[in-house]
Coordinates of C-alpha atoms in Angstrom, one line a residue:
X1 CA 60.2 80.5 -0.7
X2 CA 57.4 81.8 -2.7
X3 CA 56.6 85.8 -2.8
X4 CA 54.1 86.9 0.4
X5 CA 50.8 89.1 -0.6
X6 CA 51.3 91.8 -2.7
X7 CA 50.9 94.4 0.1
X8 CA 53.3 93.1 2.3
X9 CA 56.1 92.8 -0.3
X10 CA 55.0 96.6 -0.9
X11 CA 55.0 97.7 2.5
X12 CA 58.3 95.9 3.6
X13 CA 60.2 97.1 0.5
X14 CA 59.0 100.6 1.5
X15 CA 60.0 100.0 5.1
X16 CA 63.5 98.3 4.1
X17 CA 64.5 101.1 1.5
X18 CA 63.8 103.6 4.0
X19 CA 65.9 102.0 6.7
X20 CA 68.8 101.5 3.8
X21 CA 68.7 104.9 2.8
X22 CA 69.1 106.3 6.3
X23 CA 71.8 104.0 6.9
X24 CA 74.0 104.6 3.9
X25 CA 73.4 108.3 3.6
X26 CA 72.7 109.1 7.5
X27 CA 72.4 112.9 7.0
X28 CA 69.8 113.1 3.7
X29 CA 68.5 116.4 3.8
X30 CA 65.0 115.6 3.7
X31 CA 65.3 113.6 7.1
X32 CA 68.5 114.2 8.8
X33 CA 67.9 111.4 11.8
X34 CA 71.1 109.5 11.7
X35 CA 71.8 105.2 11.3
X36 CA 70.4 104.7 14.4
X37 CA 67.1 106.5 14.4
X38 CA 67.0 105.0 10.4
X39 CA 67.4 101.5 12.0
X40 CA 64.7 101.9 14.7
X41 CA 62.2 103.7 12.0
X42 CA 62.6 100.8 9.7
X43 CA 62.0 98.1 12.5
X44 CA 58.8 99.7 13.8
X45 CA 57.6 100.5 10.0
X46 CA 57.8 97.0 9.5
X47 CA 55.7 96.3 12.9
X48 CA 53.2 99.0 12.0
X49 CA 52.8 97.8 8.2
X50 CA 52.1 94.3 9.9
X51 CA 54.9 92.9 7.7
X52 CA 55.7 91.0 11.3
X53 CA 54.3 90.7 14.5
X54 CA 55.8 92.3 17.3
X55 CA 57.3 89.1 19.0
X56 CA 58.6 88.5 15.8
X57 CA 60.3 91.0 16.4
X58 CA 61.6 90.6 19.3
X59 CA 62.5 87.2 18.3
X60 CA 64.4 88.5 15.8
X61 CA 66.6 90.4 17.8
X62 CA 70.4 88.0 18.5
X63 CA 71.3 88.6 21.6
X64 CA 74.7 86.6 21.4
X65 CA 75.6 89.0 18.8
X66 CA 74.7 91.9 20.6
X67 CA 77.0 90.6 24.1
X68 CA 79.8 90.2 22.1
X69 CA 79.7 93.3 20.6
X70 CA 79.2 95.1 24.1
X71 CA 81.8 92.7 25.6
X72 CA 84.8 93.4 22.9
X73 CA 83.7 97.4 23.3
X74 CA 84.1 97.6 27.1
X75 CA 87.3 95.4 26.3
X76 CA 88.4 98.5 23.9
X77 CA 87.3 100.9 26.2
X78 CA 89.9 99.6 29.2
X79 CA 92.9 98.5 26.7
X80 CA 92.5 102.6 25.4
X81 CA 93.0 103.4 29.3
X82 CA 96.0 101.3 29.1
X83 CA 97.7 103.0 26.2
X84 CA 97.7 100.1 23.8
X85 CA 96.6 102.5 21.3
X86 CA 98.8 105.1 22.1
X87 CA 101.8 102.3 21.5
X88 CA 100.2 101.5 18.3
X89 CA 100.8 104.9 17.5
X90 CA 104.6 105.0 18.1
X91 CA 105.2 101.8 16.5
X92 CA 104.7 103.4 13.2
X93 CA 107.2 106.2 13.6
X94 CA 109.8 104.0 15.6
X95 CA 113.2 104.5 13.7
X96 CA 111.2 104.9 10.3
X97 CA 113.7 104.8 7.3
X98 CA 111.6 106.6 4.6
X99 CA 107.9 106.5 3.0
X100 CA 107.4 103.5 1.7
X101 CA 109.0 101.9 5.3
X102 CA 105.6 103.5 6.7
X103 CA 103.6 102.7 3.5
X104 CA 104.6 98.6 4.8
X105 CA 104.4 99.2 8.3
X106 CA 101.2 101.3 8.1
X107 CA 99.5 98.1 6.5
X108 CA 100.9 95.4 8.6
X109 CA 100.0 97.1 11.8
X110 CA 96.3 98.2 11.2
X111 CA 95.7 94.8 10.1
X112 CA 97.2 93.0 13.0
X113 CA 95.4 95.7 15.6
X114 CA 92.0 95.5 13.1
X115 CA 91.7 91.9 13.7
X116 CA 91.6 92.0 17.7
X117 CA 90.5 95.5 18.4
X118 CA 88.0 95.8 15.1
X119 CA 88.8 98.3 12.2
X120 CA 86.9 100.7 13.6
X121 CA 89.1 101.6 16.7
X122 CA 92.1 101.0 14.2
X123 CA 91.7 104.0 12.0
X124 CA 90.0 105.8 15.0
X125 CA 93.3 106.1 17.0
X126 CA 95.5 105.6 13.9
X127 CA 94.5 108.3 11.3
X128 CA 96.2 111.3 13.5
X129 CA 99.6 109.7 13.5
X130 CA 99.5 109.2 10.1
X131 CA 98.7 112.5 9.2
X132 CA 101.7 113.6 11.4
X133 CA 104.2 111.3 9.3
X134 CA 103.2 112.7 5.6
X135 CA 103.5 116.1 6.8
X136 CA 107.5 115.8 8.2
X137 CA 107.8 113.8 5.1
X138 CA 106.3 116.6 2.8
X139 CA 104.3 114.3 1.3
X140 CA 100.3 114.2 -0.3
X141 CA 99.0 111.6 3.0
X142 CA 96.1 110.1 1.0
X143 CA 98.8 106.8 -0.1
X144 CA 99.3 106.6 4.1
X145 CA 95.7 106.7 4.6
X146 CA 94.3 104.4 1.8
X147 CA 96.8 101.9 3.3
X148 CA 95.2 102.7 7.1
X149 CA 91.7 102.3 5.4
X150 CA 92.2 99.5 3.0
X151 CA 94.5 97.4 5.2
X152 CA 92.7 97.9 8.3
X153 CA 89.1 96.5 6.5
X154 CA 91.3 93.6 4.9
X155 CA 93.2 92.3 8.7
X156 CA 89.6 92.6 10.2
X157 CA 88.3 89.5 8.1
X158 CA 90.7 87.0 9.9
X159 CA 88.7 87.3 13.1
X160 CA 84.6 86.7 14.5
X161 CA 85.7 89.7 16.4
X162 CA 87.5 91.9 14.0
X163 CA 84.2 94.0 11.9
X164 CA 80.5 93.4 13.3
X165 CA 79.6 91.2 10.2
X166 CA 82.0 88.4 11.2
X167 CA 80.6 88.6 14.3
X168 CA 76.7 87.8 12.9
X169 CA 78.9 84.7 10.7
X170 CA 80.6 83.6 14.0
X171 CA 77.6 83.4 15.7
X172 CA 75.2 82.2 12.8
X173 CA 77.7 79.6 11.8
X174 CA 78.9 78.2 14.9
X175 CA 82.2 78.4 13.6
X176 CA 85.2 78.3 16.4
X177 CA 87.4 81.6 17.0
X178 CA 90.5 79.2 16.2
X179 CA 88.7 77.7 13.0
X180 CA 88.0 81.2 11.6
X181 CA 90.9 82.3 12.4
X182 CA 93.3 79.6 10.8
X183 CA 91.0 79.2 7.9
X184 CA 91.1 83.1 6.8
X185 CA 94.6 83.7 8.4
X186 CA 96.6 82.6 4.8
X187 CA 94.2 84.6 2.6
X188 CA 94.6 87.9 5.2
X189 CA 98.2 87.7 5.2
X190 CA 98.6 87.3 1.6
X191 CA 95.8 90.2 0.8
X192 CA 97.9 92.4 3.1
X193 CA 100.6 92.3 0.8
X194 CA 99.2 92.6 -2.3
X195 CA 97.4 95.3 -1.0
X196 CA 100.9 96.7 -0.5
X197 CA 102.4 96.0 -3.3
X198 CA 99.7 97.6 -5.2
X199 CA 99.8 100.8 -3.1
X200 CA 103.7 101.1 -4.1
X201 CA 103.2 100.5 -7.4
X202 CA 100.9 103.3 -8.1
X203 CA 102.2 105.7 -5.6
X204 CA 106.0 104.9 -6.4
X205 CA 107.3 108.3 -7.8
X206 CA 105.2 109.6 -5.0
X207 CA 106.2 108.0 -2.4
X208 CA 110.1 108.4 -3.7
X209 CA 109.7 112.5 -4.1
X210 CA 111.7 112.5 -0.1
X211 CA 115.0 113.4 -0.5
X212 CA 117.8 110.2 0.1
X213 CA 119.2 111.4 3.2
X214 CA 115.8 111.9 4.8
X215 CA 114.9 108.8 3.2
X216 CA 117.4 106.5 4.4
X217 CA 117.7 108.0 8.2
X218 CA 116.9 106.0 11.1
X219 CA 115.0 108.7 13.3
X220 CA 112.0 108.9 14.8
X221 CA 109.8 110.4 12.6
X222 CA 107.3 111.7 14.9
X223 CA 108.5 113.2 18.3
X224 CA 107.5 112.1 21.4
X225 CA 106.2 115.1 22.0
X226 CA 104.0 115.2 19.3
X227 CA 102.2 111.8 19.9
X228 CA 99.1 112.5 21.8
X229 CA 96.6 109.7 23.4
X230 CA 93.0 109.8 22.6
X231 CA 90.8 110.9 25.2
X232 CA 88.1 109.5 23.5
X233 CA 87.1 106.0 23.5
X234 CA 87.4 103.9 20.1
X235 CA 84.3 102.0 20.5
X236 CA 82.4 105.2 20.7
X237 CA 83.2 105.7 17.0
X238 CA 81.4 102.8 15.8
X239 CA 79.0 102.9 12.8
X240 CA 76.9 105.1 14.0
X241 CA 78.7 107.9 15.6
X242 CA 81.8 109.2 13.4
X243 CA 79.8 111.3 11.3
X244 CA 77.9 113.1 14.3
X245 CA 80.2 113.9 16.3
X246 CA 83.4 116.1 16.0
X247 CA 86.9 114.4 17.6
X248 CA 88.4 115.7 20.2
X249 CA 91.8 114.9 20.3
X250 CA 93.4 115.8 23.3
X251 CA 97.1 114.4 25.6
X252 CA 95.5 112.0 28.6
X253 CA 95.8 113.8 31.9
X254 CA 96.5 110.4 33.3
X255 CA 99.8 109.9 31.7
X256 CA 100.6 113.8 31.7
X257 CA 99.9 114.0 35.4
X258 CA 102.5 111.2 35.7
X259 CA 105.3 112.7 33.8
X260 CA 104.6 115.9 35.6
X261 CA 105.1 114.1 39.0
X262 CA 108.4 112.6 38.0
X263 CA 109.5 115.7 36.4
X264 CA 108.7 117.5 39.9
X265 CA 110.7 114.8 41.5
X266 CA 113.4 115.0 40.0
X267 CA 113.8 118.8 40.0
X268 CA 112.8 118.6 43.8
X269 CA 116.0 115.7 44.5
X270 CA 117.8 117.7 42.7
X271 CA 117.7 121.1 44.3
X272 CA 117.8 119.0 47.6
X273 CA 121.0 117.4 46.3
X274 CA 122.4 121.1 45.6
X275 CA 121.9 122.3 49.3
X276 CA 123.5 119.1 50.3
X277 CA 126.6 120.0 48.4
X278 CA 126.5 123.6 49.2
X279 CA 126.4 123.0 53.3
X280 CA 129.2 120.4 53.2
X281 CA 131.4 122.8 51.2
X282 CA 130.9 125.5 53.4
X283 CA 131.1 123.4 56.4
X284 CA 134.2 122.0 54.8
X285 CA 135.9 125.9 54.2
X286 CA 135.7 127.3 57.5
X287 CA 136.5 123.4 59.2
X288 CA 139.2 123.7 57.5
X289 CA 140.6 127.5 57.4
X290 CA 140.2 126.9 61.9
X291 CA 142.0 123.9 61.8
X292 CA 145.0 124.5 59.1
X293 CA 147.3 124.8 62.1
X294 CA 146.7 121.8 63.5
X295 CA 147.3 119.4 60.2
X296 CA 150.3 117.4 59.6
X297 CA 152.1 116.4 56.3
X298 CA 152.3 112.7 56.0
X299 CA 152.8 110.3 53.4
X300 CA 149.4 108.7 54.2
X301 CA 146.4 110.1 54.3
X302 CA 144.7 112.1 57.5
X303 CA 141.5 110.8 58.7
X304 CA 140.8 114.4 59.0
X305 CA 142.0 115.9 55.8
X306 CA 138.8 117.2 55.0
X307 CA 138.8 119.2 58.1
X308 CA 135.4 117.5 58.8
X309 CA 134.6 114.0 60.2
X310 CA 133.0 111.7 57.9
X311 CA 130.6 110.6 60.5
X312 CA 129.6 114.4 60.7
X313 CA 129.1 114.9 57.3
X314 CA 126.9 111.6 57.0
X315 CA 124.9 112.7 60.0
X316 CA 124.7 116.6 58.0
X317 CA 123.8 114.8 54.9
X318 CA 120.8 112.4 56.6
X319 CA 119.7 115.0 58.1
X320 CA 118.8 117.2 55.3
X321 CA 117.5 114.1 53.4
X322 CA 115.4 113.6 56.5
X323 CA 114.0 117.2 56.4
X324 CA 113.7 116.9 52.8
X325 CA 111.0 113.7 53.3
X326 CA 109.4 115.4 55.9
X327 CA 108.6 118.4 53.8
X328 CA 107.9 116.3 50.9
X329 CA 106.0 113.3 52.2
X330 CA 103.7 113.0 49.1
X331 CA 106.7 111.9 46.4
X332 CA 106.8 108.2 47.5
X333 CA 102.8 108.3 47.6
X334 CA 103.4 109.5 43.9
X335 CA 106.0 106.7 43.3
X336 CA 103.7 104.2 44.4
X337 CA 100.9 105.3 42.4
X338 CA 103.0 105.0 39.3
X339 CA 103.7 101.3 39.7
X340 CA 99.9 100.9 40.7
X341 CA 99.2 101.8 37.4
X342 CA 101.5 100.0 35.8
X343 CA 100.0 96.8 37.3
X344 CA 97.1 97.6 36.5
X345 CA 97.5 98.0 32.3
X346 CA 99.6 94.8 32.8
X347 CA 96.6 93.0 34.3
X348 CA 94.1 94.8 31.4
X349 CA 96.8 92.9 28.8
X350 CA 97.1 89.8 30.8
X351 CA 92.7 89.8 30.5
X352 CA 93.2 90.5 27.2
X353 CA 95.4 88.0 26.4
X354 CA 93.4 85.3 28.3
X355 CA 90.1 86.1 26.7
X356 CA 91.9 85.6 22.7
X357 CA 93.4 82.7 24.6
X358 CA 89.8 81.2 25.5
X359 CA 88.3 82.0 22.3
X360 CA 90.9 80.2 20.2
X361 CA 90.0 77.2 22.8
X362 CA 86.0 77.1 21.3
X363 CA 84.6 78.8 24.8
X364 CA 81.1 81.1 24.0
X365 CA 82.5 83.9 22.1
X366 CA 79.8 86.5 23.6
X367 CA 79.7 85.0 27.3
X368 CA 83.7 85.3 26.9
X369 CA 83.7 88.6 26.3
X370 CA 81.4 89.5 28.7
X371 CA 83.3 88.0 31.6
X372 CA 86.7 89.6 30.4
X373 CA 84.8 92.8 30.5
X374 CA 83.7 92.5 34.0
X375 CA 86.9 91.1 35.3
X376 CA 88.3 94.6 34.0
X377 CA 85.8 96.4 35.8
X378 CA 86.3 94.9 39.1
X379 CA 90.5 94.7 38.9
X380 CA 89.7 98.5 38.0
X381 CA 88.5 99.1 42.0
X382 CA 86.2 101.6 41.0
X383 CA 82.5 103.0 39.9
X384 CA 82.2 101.3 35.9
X385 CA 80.2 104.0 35.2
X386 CA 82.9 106.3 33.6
X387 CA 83.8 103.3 31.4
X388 CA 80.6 102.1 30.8
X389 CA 79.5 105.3 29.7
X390 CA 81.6 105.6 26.8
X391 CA 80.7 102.1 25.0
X392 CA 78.7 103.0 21.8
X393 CA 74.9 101.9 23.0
X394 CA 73.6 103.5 19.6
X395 CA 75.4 100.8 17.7
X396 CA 73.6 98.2 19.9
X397 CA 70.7 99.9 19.4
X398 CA 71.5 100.6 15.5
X399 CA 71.6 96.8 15.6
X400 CA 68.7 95.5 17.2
X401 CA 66.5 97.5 14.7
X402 CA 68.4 96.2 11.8
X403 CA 68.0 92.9 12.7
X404 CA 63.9 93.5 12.8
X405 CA 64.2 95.4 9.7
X406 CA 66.1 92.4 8.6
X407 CA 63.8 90.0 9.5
X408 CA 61.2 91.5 7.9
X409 CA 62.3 92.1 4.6
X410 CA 63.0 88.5 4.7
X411 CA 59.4 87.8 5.3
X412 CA 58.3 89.6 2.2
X413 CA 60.0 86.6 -0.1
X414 CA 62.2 88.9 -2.4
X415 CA 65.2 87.9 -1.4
X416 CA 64.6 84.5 -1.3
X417 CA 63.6 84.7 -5.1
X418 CA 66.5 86.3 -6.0
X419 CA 68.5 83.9 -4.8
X420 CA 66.4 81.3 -6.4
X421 CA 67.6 82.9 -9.6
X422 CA 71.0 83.4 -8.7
X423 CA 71.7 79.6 -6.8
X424 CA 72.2 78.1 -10.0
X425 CA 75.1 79.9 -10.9
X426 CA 76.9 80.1 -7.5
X427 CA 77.2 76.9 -6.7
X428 CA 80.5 76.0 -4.1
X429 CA 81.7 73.2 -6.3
X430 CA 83.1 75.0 -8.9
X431 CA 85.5 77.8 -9.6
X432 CA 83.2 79.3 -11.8
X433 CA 80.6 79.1 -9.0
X434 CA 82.7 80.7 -6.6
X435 CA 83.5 83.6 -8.5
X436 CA 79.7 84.3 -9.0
X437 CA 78.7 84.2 -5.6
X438 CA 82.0 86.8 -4.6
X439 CA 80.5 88.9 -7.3
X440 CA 77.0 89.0 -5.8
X441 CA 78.6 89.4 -2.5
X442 CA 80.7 92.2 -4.0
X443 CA 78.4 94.0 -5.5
X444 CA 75.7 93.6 -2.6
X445 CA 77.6 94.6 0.2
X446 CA 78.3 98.0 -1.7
X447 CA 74.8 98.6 -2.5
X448 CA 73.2 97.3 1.1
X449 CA 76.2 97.4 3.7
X450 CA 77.7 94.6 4.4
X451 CA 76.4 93.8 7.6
X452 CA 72.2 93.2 6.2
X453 CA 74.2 91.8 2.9
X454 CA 75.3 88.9 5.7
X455 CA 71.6 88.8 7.4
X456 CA 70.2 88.2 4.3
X457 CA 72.3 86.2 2.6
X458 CA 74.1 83.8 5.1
X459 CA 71.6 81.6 5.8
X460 CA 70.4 80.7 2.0
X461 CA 74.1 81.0 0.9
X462 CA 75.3 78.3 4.1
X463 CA 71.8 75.8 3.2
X464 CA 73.1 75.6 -0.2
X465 CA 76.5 74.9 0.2
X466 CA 75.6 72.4 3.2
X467 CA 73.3 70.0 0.2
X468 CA 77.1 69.4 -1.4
X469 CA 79.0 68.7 1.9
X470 CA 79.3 70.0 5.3
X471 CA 83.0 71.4 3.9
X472 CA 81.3 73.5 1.9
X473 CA 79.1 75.0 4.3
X474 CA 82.0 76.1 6.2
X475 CA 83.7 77.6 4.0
X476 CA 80.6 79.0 2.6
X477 CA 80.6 81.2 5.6
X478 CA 84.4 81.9 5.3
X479 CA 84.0 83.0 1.8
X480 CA 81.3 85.5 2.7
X481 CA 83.4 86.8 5.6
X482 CA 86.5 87.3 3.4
X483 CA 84.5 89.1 0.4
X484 CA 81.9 91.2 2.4
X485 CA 85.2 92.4 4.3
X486 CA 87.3 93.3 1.8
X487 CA 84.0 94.9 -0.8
X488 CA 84.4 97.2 1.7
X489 CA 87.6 99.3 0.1
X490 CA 86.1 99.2 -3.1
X491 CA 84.5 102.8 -2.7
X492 CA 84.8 105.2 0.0
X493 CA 81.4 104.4 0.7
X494 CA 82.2 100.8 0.7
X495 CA 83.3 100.6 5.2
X496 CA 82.5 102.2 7.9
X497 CA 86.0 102.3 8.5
X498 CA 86.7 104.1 5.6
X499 CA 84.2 107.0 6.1
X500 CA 85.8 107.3 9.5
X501 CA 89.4 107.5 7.9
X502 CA 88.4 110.8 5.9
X503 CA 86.6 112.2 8.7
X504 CA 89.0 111.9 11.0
X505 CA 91.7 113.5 8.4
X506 CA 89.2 115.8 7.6
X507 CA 88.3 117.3 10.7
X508 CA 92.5 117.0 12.2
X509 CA 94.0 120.4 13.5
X510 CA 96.3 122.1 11.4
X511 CA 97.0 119.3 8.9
X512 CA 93.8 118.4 7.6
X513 CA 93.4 116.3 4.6
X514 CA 89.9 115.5 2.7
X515 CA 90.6 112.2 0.8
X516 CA 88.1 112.2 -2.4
X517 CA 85.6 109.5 -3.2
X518 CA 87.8 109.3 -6.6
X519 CA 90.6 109.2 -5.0
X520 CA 89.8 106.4 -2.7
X521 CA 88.1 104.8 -6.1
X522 CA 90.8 104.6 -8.5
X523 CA 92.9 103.1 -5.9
X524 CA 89.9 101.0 -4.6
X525 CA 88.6 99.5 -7.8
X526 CA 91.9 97.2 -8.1
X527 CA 92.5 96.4 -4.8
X528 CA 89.4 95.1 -4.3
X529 CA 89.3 92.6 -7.2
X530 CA 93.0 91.7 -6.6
X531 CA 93.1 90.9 -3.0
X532 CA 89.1 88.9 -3.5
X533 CA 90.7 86.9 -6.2
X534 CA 93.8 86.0 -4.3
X535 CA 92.2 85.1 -0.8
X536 CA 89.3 83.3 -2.5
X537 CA 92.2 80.8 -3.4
X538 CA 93.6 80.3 -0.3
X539 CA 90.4 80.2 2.1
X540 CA 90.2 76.7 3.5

C-alpha cells in the first residue's frame, strides 16, 4: 500500500502520536485527561483532520470484540460476588512451607486464574495477599510481586479471553477457544516455569534469608483473619482505571454479616442450652431432697432415681426449646439464607464452567459471553444495576476510540510501508524469520502497547503468512499472541498488569511497597527473552 497525500500522513501521525502519548503516559502534565479521553481525542482528530470519514469510523469500531469484553467483565463482576477471588487468595497461604513454596505457587496460580479471569483481575485481587506473605516472612516482597506480574501476563496468552489483545486475535483470526488454547497451552506451561526458575535463581540468597524452622513449617501463613475480600470489582480496574482511582480495600459485608449470624447462633443455643441445664438441676435438687424418704436401695436401677420423671424433664426441656424459637424466630430465616447463598455461587461456578465449556466447543466467543452474563443476572433475582454498574465502560469506550484511531493511522500508509521493508526478513518459513518478526513484535508492543501493536500488525502479519500455507497463518496469529503477551514484562511499562501490580503495592495500608522501574527491569530484561525464545519453539 503506497503512502496517502502528504497532509494526511501528517495530520494522522499528529492525531496517532497524540492518542499514543495519552495512552502510555495517561497523566502528562501538560494534558492530564486520562487513556480514555486520549483514545476519544485521537479518534475525533482523525475525523476532524479528514484522515477518515465518519462512517469510517464507525465502521471501524468491532463490536464482537467489544461483547466479549463486556460479557467476560459482568462474568468477573458476579464470580467476585462469589468469592472465587477471595479463595484465590487463600490458596496461596494454605499450609505454605517457606518462600520459595510461595515464589512457585504465586506463579502457577496467577497464570492459571490470568488465563480465565484476564491478568488484570489477577493482580487486582492478588497483590494484597502477597504483600501480607513477605511481611510474616520478613522478606523484601518485590521477588513475590514480579512473579504476580510476570506470571500473570505470561498464563494470560493461552486464552482469546485471558488480555484484551487475544481477544482482537480471536476475533480477527477466527481461531477456536479450544484451538488457541491447545496450540499456546505447551509454550504457557513451559514459560511459567522458566519464568520460575529464573526468579529463584536470582532471588536465591533472598528468598533463603527465613530462618529453617519458619521455613520448613506447615502453617498458614496468612491468618484467616487477615484475608480480606475486595469490595471492589476486578473488571473496574481495567486499563484505564488503576491509575485514577485509589483502592479501597475493605472485608465484604455479605460474608461478615454471615459469620456474624452464625456467631450469634451459636452464642444464643448456647446460653439457651445453659438455662436448660440450670432448671433440670434445680428441678432435680429439690425433687430429690422431698423425696429421699421415699427411695429404695436395689440392685437395679429406679425408674425414679433422678427424683424426676424422664417424661417431665423432656416435656421441661421442649418447652424451653419451644420458648426459645418463639423468641428467636428469625435464626432459621438466617439459616436458610445461608444455604441460599451458597446455591447461588454454586450456580455462578456451574455458568462459569459451562460458558469455558461452550467456548472450547467453537460456539461465538462474544454472543457466549454475553448469554452467560445474563443468565447470571436473572439466577441473581434482582435489579442488575448494582452489577452492571461496576463493569469498566471507560475501557469499552477506551476501545472504540482506539480502534478509529487505529483505523486511521492505517489509512495514512506508514505502516504498511514499514512492513514492506520488514516482510522480507520475517518471513514464517524460517527460524531466522521467526525470530525477526518476535523482535518487531517485541520491540513494538513496548513502544505502542500491545493492543494497537495487534491492530496494526495482525492483518499484514496473518496475509503474509497465509501466501506460504494456511498453517502458517495460524500460527502467525499464535505467534503474535504469545510475544505481544509476554513483551509485556519486559519493562514496568511493558502491561497494564504490571502498572497495576505497583499501584496496588504502592497505595496498600501499612505495608506498602513501591517496586522500581529498574527493579522490575533487570528482572524483566531476561525473562522476557527467555520465556519468547522458549514458547516460540513450542507454539503449534
Amino acid at each position: 500500500m503506497a503512502l496517502a497525500a502528504t497532509p494526511k500522513v501528517i495530520l494522522g501521525s499528529i492525531a496517532f502520536g497524540i492518542f499514543w502519548i495519552l495512552a502510555v503516559f495517561p497523566s502528562v502534565p501538560f494534558l492530564p485527561v486520562g487513556r480514555t479521553a486520549g483514545s476519544l481525542l485521537g479518534a475525533m482528530l482523525m475525523v476532524i483532520f479528514r484522515v477518515i470519514t465518519p462512517d469510517q469510523a464507525y465502521a471501524a469500531i468491532d463490536l464482537p470484540i467489544l461483547g466479549l469484553l463486556f460479557g467476560t467483565m459482568v462474568v468477573s463482576v458476579y464470580l467476585e460476588r462469589a468469592d472465587m477471588f477471595k479463595y484465590l487468595g487463600k490458596l496461596l497461604s494454605w499450609k505454605s512451607k517457606g518462600p520459595k513454596d510461595l515464589v512457585c505457587r504465586i506463579c502457577l496460580i496467577s497464570a492459571i486464574s490470568s488465563a480465565f479471569f484476564t491478568n488484570d483481575t489477577s493482580c487486582v485481587v492478588l497483590t494484597e495477599f502477597i504483600l501480607k506473605i513477605a511481611r510474616q516472612h520478613n522478606l523484601p516482597p518485590h521477588p513475590f510481586l514480579l512473579a504476580l506480574a510476570s506470571s500473570a501476563n505470561i498464563g494470560s496468552s493461552a486464552t482469546p479471553i485471558g488480555n484484551p489483545q487475544n481477544l482482537v486475535i480471536a476475533v480477527q483470526s477466527k481461531i477456536s477457544f479450544g484451538r488457541f488454547l491447545f496450540g499456546i497451552l505447551p509454550a504457557m506451561l513451559v514459560g511459567v516455569v522458566v519464568n520460575i526458575i529464573i526468579i529463584l535463581c536470582m532471588y536465591w540468597r533472598l528468598l533463603s534469608s527465613t530462618p529453617k524452622d519458619e521455613e520448613d513449617a506447615s502453617v498458614e501463613v496468612v491468618a484467616d483473619a487477615d484475608v480480606s475480600c475486595h469490595r471492589f470489582s476486578p473488571a473496574t480496574m481495567s486499563h484505564s482505571a488503576y491509575l485514577d482511582s485509589p483502592v479501597n480495600i475493605q472485608s465484604s459485608p455479605t460474608i461478615n454479616g454471615l459469620t456474624n449470624h452464625a456467631d450469634t447462633l451459636r452464642n444464643r443455643i448456647s446460653s439457651a442450652d445453659s438455662e436448660i441445664h440450670n432448671v433440670s438441676s434445680s428441678n432435680f435438687e429439690s425433687a430429690r431432697d422431698s423425696n429421699a424418704s421415699k427411695e429404695v436401695t436395689t440392685d437395679g436401677l429406679s425408674p425414679k432415681r433422678d427424683g424426676i420423671a424422664p417424661s417431665k424433664k423432656i416435656a421441661s426441656t421442649d418447652s424451653l426449646r419451644d420458648a426459645y424459637t418463639e423468641e428467636f424466630p428469625g435464626e432459621k430465616e438466617e439459616i436458610s439464607v445461608k444455604w441460599k447463598r451458597i446455591l447461588w455461587k454454586s450456580c455462578v461456578y456451574i455458568v462459569t464452567v459451562g460458558m469455558l465449556v461452550a467456548l472450547l466447543m467453537g460456539l461465538n466467543m462474544s454472543w457466549t459471553a454475553i448469554t452467560a452474563a445474563l443468565i447470571l443476572v436473572v439466577l441473581d433475582f434482582k435489579d442488575a444495576r448494582p452489577c452492571l454498574e461496576k463493569v469498566s465502560y471507560s475501557l469499552l469506550i477506551f476501545f472504540c476510540g482506539m480502534f478509529i484511531t487505529v483505523d486511521g493511522f492505517n489509512k495514512t500508509g506508514i505502516p504498511s510501508a514499514l512492513w514492506d521493508f520488514m516482510e522480507p526478513y520475517a518471513k514464517m518459513d524460517s527460524a531466522a524469520g521467526i525470530a525477526v518478526l518476535a523482535a518487531v513484535i517485541l520491540v513494538l508492543s513496548n513502544l505502542a502497547s500491545n493492543v494497537p501493536t495487534v491492530l496494526l500488525l495482525g492483518g499484514r502479519i496473518a496475509a503474509s503468512a497465509a501466501a506460504i500455507s494456511a498453517a502458517d497463518e495460524k500460527k502467525a496469529w499464535l505467534v503474535l499472541a504469545w510475544v505481544s503477551t509476554v513483551a509485556g514484562n519486559f519493562s514496568l511499562l511493558g502491561s497494564a498488569a504490571n502498572l497495576i501490580v505497583c499501584e496496588q503495592a504502592r497505595r496498600a495500608p501499612q505495608f506498602g511497597y513501591n517496586l522500581t522501574f529498574w527493579k522490575h527491569l533487570k528482572f524483566g530484561v531476561p525473562s522476557t527473552l527467555l520465556v519468547t525464545a522458549v514458547g516460540l519453539i513450542l507454539i503449534r
